[in-house]
PDB file of C-alpha atoms in Angstrom:
ATOM      1  CA  MET G   1      -0.010   0.019  -0.002  1.00  0.00           C
ATOM      2  CA  PRO G   2       1.131   3.532  -0.707  1.00  0.00           C
ATOM      3  CA  GLU G   3       2.523   5.561   2.451  1.00  0.00           C
ATOM      4  CA  ALA G   4       0.622   8.468   3.547  1.00  0.00           C
ATOM      5  CA  SER G   5       2.021  11.617   2.572  1.00  0.00           C
ATOM      6  CA  MET G   6       1.672  15.536   3.506  1.00  0.00           C
ATOM      7  CA  LEU G   7       2.493  17.516   0.612  1.00  0.00           C
ATOM      8  CA  PRO G   8       4.797  20.502   1.716  1.00  0.00           C
ATOM      9  CA  LEU G   9       2.629  23.071  -0.510  1.00  0.00           C
ATOM     10  CA  LYS G  10       0.752  25.592   1.745  1.00  0.00           C
ATOM     11  CA  LEU G  11      -2.386  26.793  -0.311  1.00  0.00           C
ATOM     12  CA  GLU G  12      -3.390  29.422   1.913  1.00  0.00           C
ATOM     13  CA  ARG G  13      -2.645  31.196   4.967  1.00  0.00           C
ATOM     14  CA  PRO G  14      -5.221  33.749   6.052  1.00  0.00           C
ATOM     15  CA  THR G  15      -3.771  37.041   6.868  1.00  0.00           C
ATOM     16  CA  ASN G  16      -4.739  36.900  10.347  1.00  0.00           C
ATOM     17  CA  GLY G  17      -2.503  33.718  10.480  1.00  0.00           C
ATOM     18  CA  ALA G  18      -5.446  31.926  12.164  1.00  0.00           C
ATOM     19  CA  ALA G  19      -5.521  28.699   9.784  1.00  0.00           C
ATOM     20  CA  GLU G  20      -3.842  27.100   6.718  1.00  0.00           C
ATOM     21  CA  PHE G  21      -4.651  24.001   4.706  1.00  0.00           C
ATOM     22  CA  VAL G  22      -2.522  21.576   2.907  1.00  0.00           C
ATOM     23  CA  PRO G  23      -3.122  19.053   0.505  1.00  0.00           C
ATOM     24  CA  VAL G  24      -2.540  15.149   1.746  1.00  0.00           C
ATOM     25  CA  SER G  25      -2.578  11.540   0.362  1.00  0.00           C
ATOM     26  CA  PHE G  26      -2.983   8.446   1.708  1.00  0.00           C
ATOM     27  CA  GLU G  27      -4.037   4.977   0.603  1.00  0.00           C
ATOM     28  CA  GLY G  28      -4.904   6.194  -2.828  1.00  0.00           C
ATOM     29  CA  HIS G  29      -7.082   8.968  -1.334  1.00  0.00           C
ATOM     30  CA  ALA G  30      -6.501  12.851  -2.232  1.00  0.00           C
ATOM     31  CA  GLY G  31      -7.603  14.867   0.573  1.00  0.00           C
ATOM     32  CA  MET G  32      -6.985  18.128   2.461  1.00  0.00           C
ATOM     33  CA  LEU G  33      -6.285  19.084   5.876  1.00  0.00           C
ATOM     34  CA  HIS G  34      -7.451  22.189   7.674  1.00  0.00           C
ATOM     35  CA  ARG G  35      -5.642  23.132  10.622  1.00  0.00           C
ATOM     36  CA  PRO G  36      -5.005  25.941  13.009  1.00  0.00           C
ATOM     37  CA  ALA G  37      -1.451  27.704  12.142  1.00  0.00           C
ATOM     38  CA  ASN G  38      -0.857  27.441  15.717  1.00  0.00           C
ATOM     39  CA  THR G  39      -0.723  23.246  15.533  1.00  0.00           C
ATOM     40  CA  ALA G  40       0.256  23.019  19.109  1.00  0.00           C
ATOM     41  CA  GLN G  41      -3.277  23.472  20.251  1.00  0.00           C
ATOM     42  CA  THR G  42      -4.975  20.391  21.177  1.00  0.00           C
ATOM     43  CA  ARG G  43      -8.646  20.757  19.868  1.00  0.00           C
ATOM     44  CA  PRO G  44     -10.394  17.227  18.748  1.00  0.00           C
ATOM     45  CA  THR G  45      -9.605  16.601  14.997  1.00  0.00           C
ATOM     46  CA  LEU G  46     -12.762  15.975  12.738  1.00  0.00           C
ATOM     47  CA  VAL G  47     -12.519  13.222   9.978  1.00  0.00           C
ATOM     48  CA  LEU G  48     -15.366  14.530   7.568  1.00  0.00           C
ATOM     49  CA  CYS G  49     -16.740  11.926   5.282  1.00  0.00           C
ATOM     50  CA  ALA G  50     -17.906  13.925   2.073  1.00  0.00           C
ATOM     51  CA  PRO G  51     -21.360  12.685   0.360  1.00  0.00           C
ATOM     52  CA  LEU G  52     -21.415  11.281  -3.434  1.00  0.00           C
ATOM     53  CA  GLY G  53     -22.760  12.637  -6.823  1.00  0.00           C
ATOM     54  CA  ARG G  54     -24.692  15.475  -6.584  1.00  0.00           C
ATOM     55  CA  ASP G  55     -24.891  15.813  -3.008  1.00  0.00           C
ATOM     56  CA  ALA G  56     -20.984  16.121  -3.122  1.00  0.00           C
ATOM     57  CA  ARG G  57     -20.727  18.784  -5.961  1.00  0.00           C
ATOM     58  CA  CYS G  58     -23.471  20.916  -4.160  1.00  0.00           C
ATOM     59  CA  ALA G  59     -21.822  20.320  -0.613  1.00  0.00           C
ATOM     60  CA  TYR G  60     -18.096  21.201  -1.682  1.00  0.00           C
ATOM     61  CA  ARG G  61     -17.537  24.634  -1.136  1.00  0.00           C
ATOM     62  CA  PRO G  62     -19.850  24.832   2.102  1.00  0.00           C
ATOM     63  CA  LEU G  63     -17.494  22.038   3.601  1.00  0.00           C
ATOM     64  CA  PHE G  64     -14.384  23.779   2.549  1.00  0.00           C
ATOM     65  CA  LEU G  65     -15.458  27.111   3.876  1.00  0.00           C
ATOM     66  CA  TRP G  66     -16.980  25.190   7.280  1.00  0.00           C
ATOM     67  CA  ALA G  67     -13.537  23.129   7.639  1.00  0.00           C
ATOM     68  CA  ASN G  68     -11.559  26.651   7.329  1.00  0.00           C
ATOM     69  CA  THR G  69     -14.007  27.855  10.199  1.00  0.00           C
ATOM     70  CA  LEU G  70     -13.092  25.222  12.261  1.00  0.00           C
ATOM     71  CA  ALA G  71      -9.417  25.153  11.876  1.00  0.00           C
ATOM     72  CA  ARG G  72      -9.629  29.006  12.623  1.00  0.00           C
ATOM     73  CA  ARG G  73     -11.170  27.772  15.969  1.00  0.00           C
ATOM     74  CA  GLY G  74      -8.491  25.386  16.740  1.00  0.00           C
ATOM     75  CA  PHE G  75      -9.823  22.070  15.267  1.00  0.00           C
ATOM     76  CA  HIS G  76      -7.766  20.019  12.688  1.00  0.00           C
ATOM     77  CA  VAL G  77     -10.174  19.021   9.866  1.00  0.00           C
ATOM     78  CA  LEU G  78      -9.360  16.055   7.418  1.00  0.00           C
ATOM     79  CA  ARG G  79     -11.560  16.210   4.202  1.00  0.00           C
ATOM     80  CA  TYR G  80     -11.046  13.538   1.386  1.00  0.00           C
ATOM     81  CA  ASP G  81     -12.067  12.230  -1.972  1.00  0.00           C
ATOM     82  CA  HIS G  82     -13.619   8.624  -1.604  1.00  0.00           C
ATOM     83  CA  ARG G  83     -11.658   6.406  -3.972  1.00  0.00           C
ATOM     84  CA  GLY G  84     -13.240   6.404  -7.554  1.00  0.00           C
ATOM     85  CA  GLU G  85     -14.192  10.119  -6.894  1.00  0.00           C
ATOM     86  CA  GLY G  86     -12.649  13.454  -7.111  1.00  0.00           C
ATOM     87  CA  ASP G  87      -8.784  13.519  -7.029  1.00  0.00           C
ATOM     88  CA  SER G  88      -8.615  10.321  -5.507  1.00  0.00           C
ATOM     89  CA  GLU G  89      -7.412   7.116  -7.221  1.00  0.00           C
ATOM     90  CA  ALA G  90      -9.843   5.295  -9.640  1.00  0.00           C
ATOM     91  CA  LEU G  91     -11.447   2.045  -8.956  1.00  0.00           C
ATOM     92  CA  THR G  92     -11.482  -0.919 -11.545  1.00  0.00           C
ATOM     93  CA  ASP G  93     -14.790  -1.729 -13.437  1.00  0.00           C
ATOM     94  CA  GLU G  94     -17.364  -3.693 -11.378  1.00  0.00           C
ATOM     95  CA  THR G  95     -15.404  -2.975  -7.774  1.00  0.00           C
ATOM     96  CA  ASP G  96     -17.653  -3.230  -4.889  1.00  0.00           C
ATOM     97  CA  GLN G  97     -17.426   0.755  -4.062  1.00  0.00           C
ATOM     98  CA  TRP G  98     -19.547   0.628  -1.031  1.00  0.00           C
ATOM     99  CA  SER G  99     -16.972  -1.733   0.636  1.00  0.00           C
ATOM    100  CA  ARG G 100     -14.022   0.661  -0.551  1.00  0.00           C
ATOM    101  CA  TRP G 101     -15.438   3.432   0.612  1.00  0.00           C
ATOM    102  CA  TYR G 102     -16.265   1.892   4.111  1.00  0.00           C
ATOM    103  CA  ARG G 103     -12.773   1.039   4.294  1.00  0.00           C
ATOM    104  CA  GLY G 104     -11.854   4.152   3.070  1.00  0.00           C
ATOM    105  CA  VAL G 105     -13.171   5.979   6.325  1.00  0.00           C
ATOM    106  CA  ILE G 106     -11.107   4.096   8.170  1.00  0.00           C
ATOM    107  CA  GLU G 107      -8.029   4.733   6.456  1.00  0.00           C
ATOM    108  CA  ALA G 108      -8.737   8.309   7.020  1.00  0.00           C
ATOM    109  CA  ALA G 109      -9.134   7.918  10.576  1.00  0.00           C
ATOM    110  CA  ALA G 110      -5.898   6.267  10.922  1.00  0.00           C
ATOM    111  CA  PHE G 111      -4.171   9.122   9.028  1.00  0.00           C
ATOM    112  CA  ALA G 112      -5.822  11.643  11.066  1.00  0.00           C
ATOM    113  CA  ARG G 113      -4.676   9.672  14.418  1.00  0.00           C
ATOM    114  CA  GLY G 114      -1.172   9.384  12.888  1.00  0.00           C
ATOM    115  CA  HIS G 115      -0.957  13.370  12.025  1.00  0.00           C
ATOM    116  CA  ALA G 116      -2.341  14.383  15.786  1.00  0.00           C
ATOM    117  CA  PRO G 117      -1.953  11.118  17.937  1.00  0.00           C
ATOM    118  CA  ASP G 118      -2.575  13.460  20.944  1.00  0.00           C
ATOM    119  CA  HIS G 119      -5.888  14.543  19.774  1.00  0.00           C
ATOM    120  CA  ALA G 120      -9.557  13.268  20.105  1.00  0.00           C
ATOM    121  CA  LEU G 121     -10.948  11.902  17.166  1.00  0.00           C
ATOM    122  CA  ILE G 122     -14.273  12.991  15.802  1.00  0.00           C
ATOM    123  CA  LEU G 123     -15.887  11.058  12.828  1.00  0.00           C
ATOM    124  CA  GLY G 124     -18.512  12.750  10.948  1.00  0.00           C
ATOM    125  CA  GLY G 125     -19.984  13.056   7.740  1.00  0.00           C
ATOM    126  CA  LEU G 126     -22.893  14.424   5.648  1.00  0.00           C
ATOM    127  CA  ARG G 127     -25.572  12.562   3.945  1.00  0.00           C
ATOM    128  CA  ILE G 128     -24.051   9.179   2.397  1.00  0.00           C
ATOM    129  CA  GLY G 129     -21.014  10.277   3.845  1.00  0.00           C
ATOM    130  CA  ALA G 130     -22.543  10.223   7.354  1.00  0.00           C
ATOM    131  CA  THR G 131     -24.056   6.734   6.876  1.00  0.00           C
ATOM    132  CA  LEU G 132     -20.571   5.636   6.026  1.00  0.00           C
ATOM    133  CA  ALA G 133     -19.307   6.996   9.047  1.00  0.00           C
ATOM    134  CA  ALA G 134     -21.841   5.446  11.162  1.00  0.00           C
ATOM    135  CA  ALA G 135     -20.996   2.210   9.219  1.00  0.00           C
ATOM    136  CA  ALA G 136     -17.525   2.302  10.383  1.00  0.00           C
ATOM    137  CA  ALA G 137     -17.799   3.698  13.809  1.00  0.00           C
ATOM    138  CA  HIS G 138     -17.207   0.158  15.541  1.00  0.00           C
ATOM    139  CA  ALA G 139     -14.002  -0.154  13.708  1.00  0.00           C
ATOM    140  CA  VAL G 140     -12.758   3.576  14.019  1.00  0.00           C
ATOM    141  CA  ASP G 141     -13.895   3.596  17.794  1.00  0.00           C
ATOM    142  CA  PRO G 142     -13.840   7.465  17.383  1.00  0.00           C
ATOM    143  CA  ASP G 143     -14.460  10.064  20.740  1.00  0.00           C
ATOM    144  CA  GLY G 144     -17.346  11.152  19.352  1.00  0.00           C
ATOM    145  CA  LEU G 145     -19.910  11.147  15.921  1.00  0.00           C
ATOM    146  CA  MET G 146     -21.252  14.015  14.057  1.00  0.00           C
ATOM    147  CA  LEU G 147     -23.783  12.750  11.342  1.00  0.00           C
ATOM    148  CA  LEU G 148     -25.412  15.368   9.253  1.00  0.00           C
ATOM    149  CA  ALA G 149     -28.668  14.319   7.781  1.00  0.00           C
ATOM    150  CA  PRO G 150     -27.583  10.572   7.384  1.00  0.00           C
ATOM    151  CA  PHE G 151     -29.477   8.230   5.289  1.00  0.00           C
ATOM    152  CA  ALA G 152     -30.938   5.736   7.862  1.00  0.00           C
ATOM    153  CA  SER G 153     -29.662   2.648   5.459  1.00  0.00           C
ATOM    154  CA  GLY G 154     -28.057   2.149   2.157  1.00  0.00           C
ATOM    155  CA  GLU G 155     -31.305   0.949   0.578  1.00  0.00           C
ATOM    156  CA  ALA G 156     -32.821   4.399   1.548  1.00  0.00           C
ATOM    157  CA  TRP G 157     -30.037   6.076  -0.092  1.00  0.00           C
ATOM    158  CA  LEU G 158     -30.466   4.102  -3.468  1.00  0.00           C
ATOM    159  CA  ARG G 159     -34.276   4.505  -3.251  1.00  0.00           C
ATOM    160  CA  GLU G 160     -33.284   8.209  -3.667  1.00  0.00           C
ATOM    161  CA  LEU G 161     -30.812   7.955  -6.738  1.00  0.00           C
ATOM    162  CA  SER G 162     -33.293   5.512  -8.242  1.00  0.00           C
ATOM    163  CA  PHE G 163     -36.101   8.156  -8.034  1.00  0.00           C
ATOM    164  CA  ALA G 164     -33.691  10.903  -9.342  1.00  0.00           C
ATOM    165  CA  ALA G 165     -32.627   8.615 -12.356  1.00  0.00           C
ATOM    166  CA  THR G 166     -36.517   8.020 -12.876  1.00  0.00           C
ATOM    167  CA  LEU G 167     -37.222  11.846 -13.019  1.00  0.00           C
ATOM    168  CA  GLN G 168     -34.517  12.195 -15.553  1.00  0.00           C
ATOM    169  CA  SER G 169     -35.851   9.189 -17.614  1.00  0.00           C
ATOM    170  CA  ARG G 170     -32.531   7.311 -17.670  1.00  0.00           C
ATOM    171  CA  GLU G 171     -32.757   4.091 -18.942  1.00  0.00           C
ATOM    172  CA  SER G 172     -32.246   1.237 -16.166  1.00  0.00           C
ATOM    173  CA  GLN G 173     -28.763  -0.475 -16.031  1.00  0.00           C
ATOM    174  CA  THR G 174     -29.016  -3.805 -17.460  1.00  0.00           C
ATOM    175  CA  ASP G 175     -26.412  -5.084 -15.204  1.00  0.00           C
ATOM    176  CA  GLY G 176     -27.737  -4.310 -11.947  1.00  0.00           C
ATOM    177  CA  GLY G 177     -25.631  -1.094 -11.519  1.00  0.00           C
ATOM    178  CA  LEU G 178     -27.324   2.336 -11.214  1.00  0.00           C
ATOM    179  CA  GLU G 179     -25.957   5.631 -12.696  1.00  0.00           C
ATOM    180  CA  VAL G 180     -27.488   9.166 -12.241  1.00  0.00           C
ATOM    181  CA  ASP G 181     -26.167  12.773 -11.716  1.00  0.00           C
ATOM    182  CA  GLY G 182     -22.593  11.357 -12.844  1.00  0.00           C
ATOM    183  CA  LEU G 183     -22.298   8.754 -10.130  1.00  0.00           C
ATOM    184  CA  ARG G 184     -21.970   5.037 -11.333  1.00  0.00           C
ATOM    185  CA  LEU G 185     -22.453   2.307  -9.079  1.00  0.00           C
ATOM    186  CA  PHE G 186     -21.713  -1.076 -10.286  1.00  0.00           C
ATOM    187  CA  ALA G 187     -23.907  -4.320  -9.504  1.00  0.00           C
ATOM    188  CA  ALA G 188     -21.858  -5.304  -6.667  1.00  0.00           C
ATOM    189  CA  THR G 189     -21.963  -2.042  -4.951  1.00  0.00           C
ATOM    190  CA  VAL G 190     -25.668  -1.722  -5.166  1.00  0.00           C
ATOM    191  CA  ASP G 191     -25.890  -5.159  -3.713  1.00  0.00           C
ATOM    192  CA  ALA G 192     -23.514  -4.091  -0.776  1.00  0.00           C
ATOM    193  CA  ALA G 193     -25.695  -0.986  -0.334  1.00  0.00           C
ATOM    194  CA  LYS G 194     -28.923  -2.605   0.065  1.00  0.00           C
ATOM    195  CA  ARG G 195     -27.382  -4.369   3.302  1.00  0.00           C
ATOM    196  CA  ALA G 196     -25.803  -1.717   4.768  1.00  0.00           C
ATOM    197  CA  GLU G 197     -27.923  -0.839   8.206  1.00  0.00           C
ATOM    198  CA  PRO G 198     -25.254   0.906  10.060  1.00  0.00           C
ATOM    199  CA  PHE G 199     -27.927   2.244  12.483  1.00  0.00           C
ATOM    200  CA  ALA G 200     -29.189  -0.950  13.541  1.00  0.00           C
ATOM    201  CA  SER G 201     -26.015  -1.859  15.449  1.00  0.00           C
ATOM    202  CA  MET G 202     -25.396   1.784  16.818  1.00  0.00           C
ATOM    203  CA  ARG G 203     -27.063   0.396  20.335  1.00  0.00           C
ATOM    204  CA  GLY G 204     -24.481  -1.716  20.635  1.00  0.00           C
ATOM    205  CA  PHE G 205     -21.713   1.097  20.231  1.00  0.00           C
ATOM    206  CA  PRO G 206     -19.631   2.141  23.277  1.00  0.00           C
ATOM    207  CA  SER G 207     -20.905   5.222  24.813  1.00  0.00           C
ATOM    208  CA  ARG G 208     -19.756   8.359  23.032  1.00  0.00           C
ATOM    209  CA  SER G 209     -20.926  11.768  22.599  1.00  0.00           C
ATOM    210  CA  THR G 210     -22.978  11.772  19.030  1.00  0.00           C
ATOM    211  CA  PHE G 211     -24.549  14.773  17.157  1.00  0.00           C
ATOM    212  CA  LEU G 212     -27.373  13.554  14.921  1.00  0.00           C
ATOM    213  CA  ALA G 213     -29.073  16.106  12.746  1.00  0.00           C
ATOM    214  CA  GLY G 214     -31.766  14.766  10.317  1.00  0.00           C
ATOM    215  CA  ILE G 215     -34.065  15.917   7.839  1.00  0.00           C
ATOM    216  CA  GLY G 216     -37.673  15.432   9.017  1.00  0.00           C
ATOM    217  CA  THR G 217     -38.279  13.216  11.302  1.00  0.00           C
ATOM    218  CA  THR G 218     -35.437  11.304  13.375  1.00  0.00           C
ATOM    219  CA  ASP G 219     -37.201   9.422  16.009  1.00  0.00           C
ATOM    220  CA  GLY G 220     -36.004   5.969  14.546  1.00  0.00           C
ATOM    221  CA  LEU G 221     -32.411   7.057  14.198  1.00  0.00           C
ATOM    222  CA  ALA G 222     -32.374   8.614  17.279  1.00  0.00           C
ATOM    223  CA  HIS G 223     -33.728   5.722  19.055  1.00  0.00           C
ATOM    224  CA  SER G 224     -31.005   3.687  17.414  1.00  0.00           C
ATOM    225  CA  LEU G 225     -28.570   5.605  19.669  1.00  0.00           C
ATOM    226  CA  GLY G 226     -29.537   4.556  23.189  1.00  0.00           C
ATOM    227  CA  PRO G 227     -31.633   5.732  25.783  1.00  0.00           C
ATOM    228  CA  ASP G 228     -29.703   8.579  26.591  1.00  0.00           C
ATOM    229  CA  VAL G 229     -31.005  11.078  23.938  1.00  0.00           C
ATOM    230  CA  THR G 230     -31.798  14.835  24.262  1.00  0.00           C
ATOM    231  CA  THR G 231     -33.823  15.960  20.744  1.00  0.00           C
ATOM    232  CA  VAL G 232     -33.674  19.613  19.982  1.00  0.00           C
ATOM    233  CA  ALA G 233     -35.668  21.087  17.094  1.00  0.00           C
ATOM    234  CA  PHE G 234     -34.533  23.649  15.067  1.00  0.00           C
ATOM    235  CA  SER G 235     -35.596  25.264  11.459  1.00  0.00           C
ATOM    236  CA  GLY G 236     -35.449  22.861   8.346  1.00  0.00           C
ATOM    237  CA  TYR G 237     -34.286  19.860  10.491  1.00  0.00           C
TER     238      TYR G 237
END
């Protein structure tokens, strides 16, 4: 496996010197590490799992700005492209992308811990990235979880993608795969995603601080986190 690396190029140093971000690579992934200019600060590191497809394109700039804001406040934030997406290495045809993306979450967490071993680790994600983060929680064993508008299951994600494909009058894939909004899922990926129900096992997850923001009702997902849950309503979520 290729060794993890941090490239020396610093793309930005704000005039107040509060934060910087550097491109990184690990296990075939391309990413960006946002960090405070004063790296002696020991606030937690956040591994942020991006969404996929149209969600990823819409969220790219907001996540970039948010990561920078957190870095200015003393956090380290690792954003990365899933394998086969963005600037990360491609995957061969017919790969089970879901399993590779799941493993990528674990690899990203390992890279983040190696970069800042004395920091607490928060594992987070947006949309299907949040679902992948929840799926990998047992393997990563983070100090906290931050799940933003996750899908309750891989099946729920596939239903939304299939609906979008229907609205766009896209022809069904004869090989059992799915393609919509520039995202191509192979048949093996579809099969693996259908079996993914990360919240079904969350009740057995060791007690951690978890922030869950969901669109619409989240009663089912909140219940899966255990008995000690505080629910707060806010506009749109």
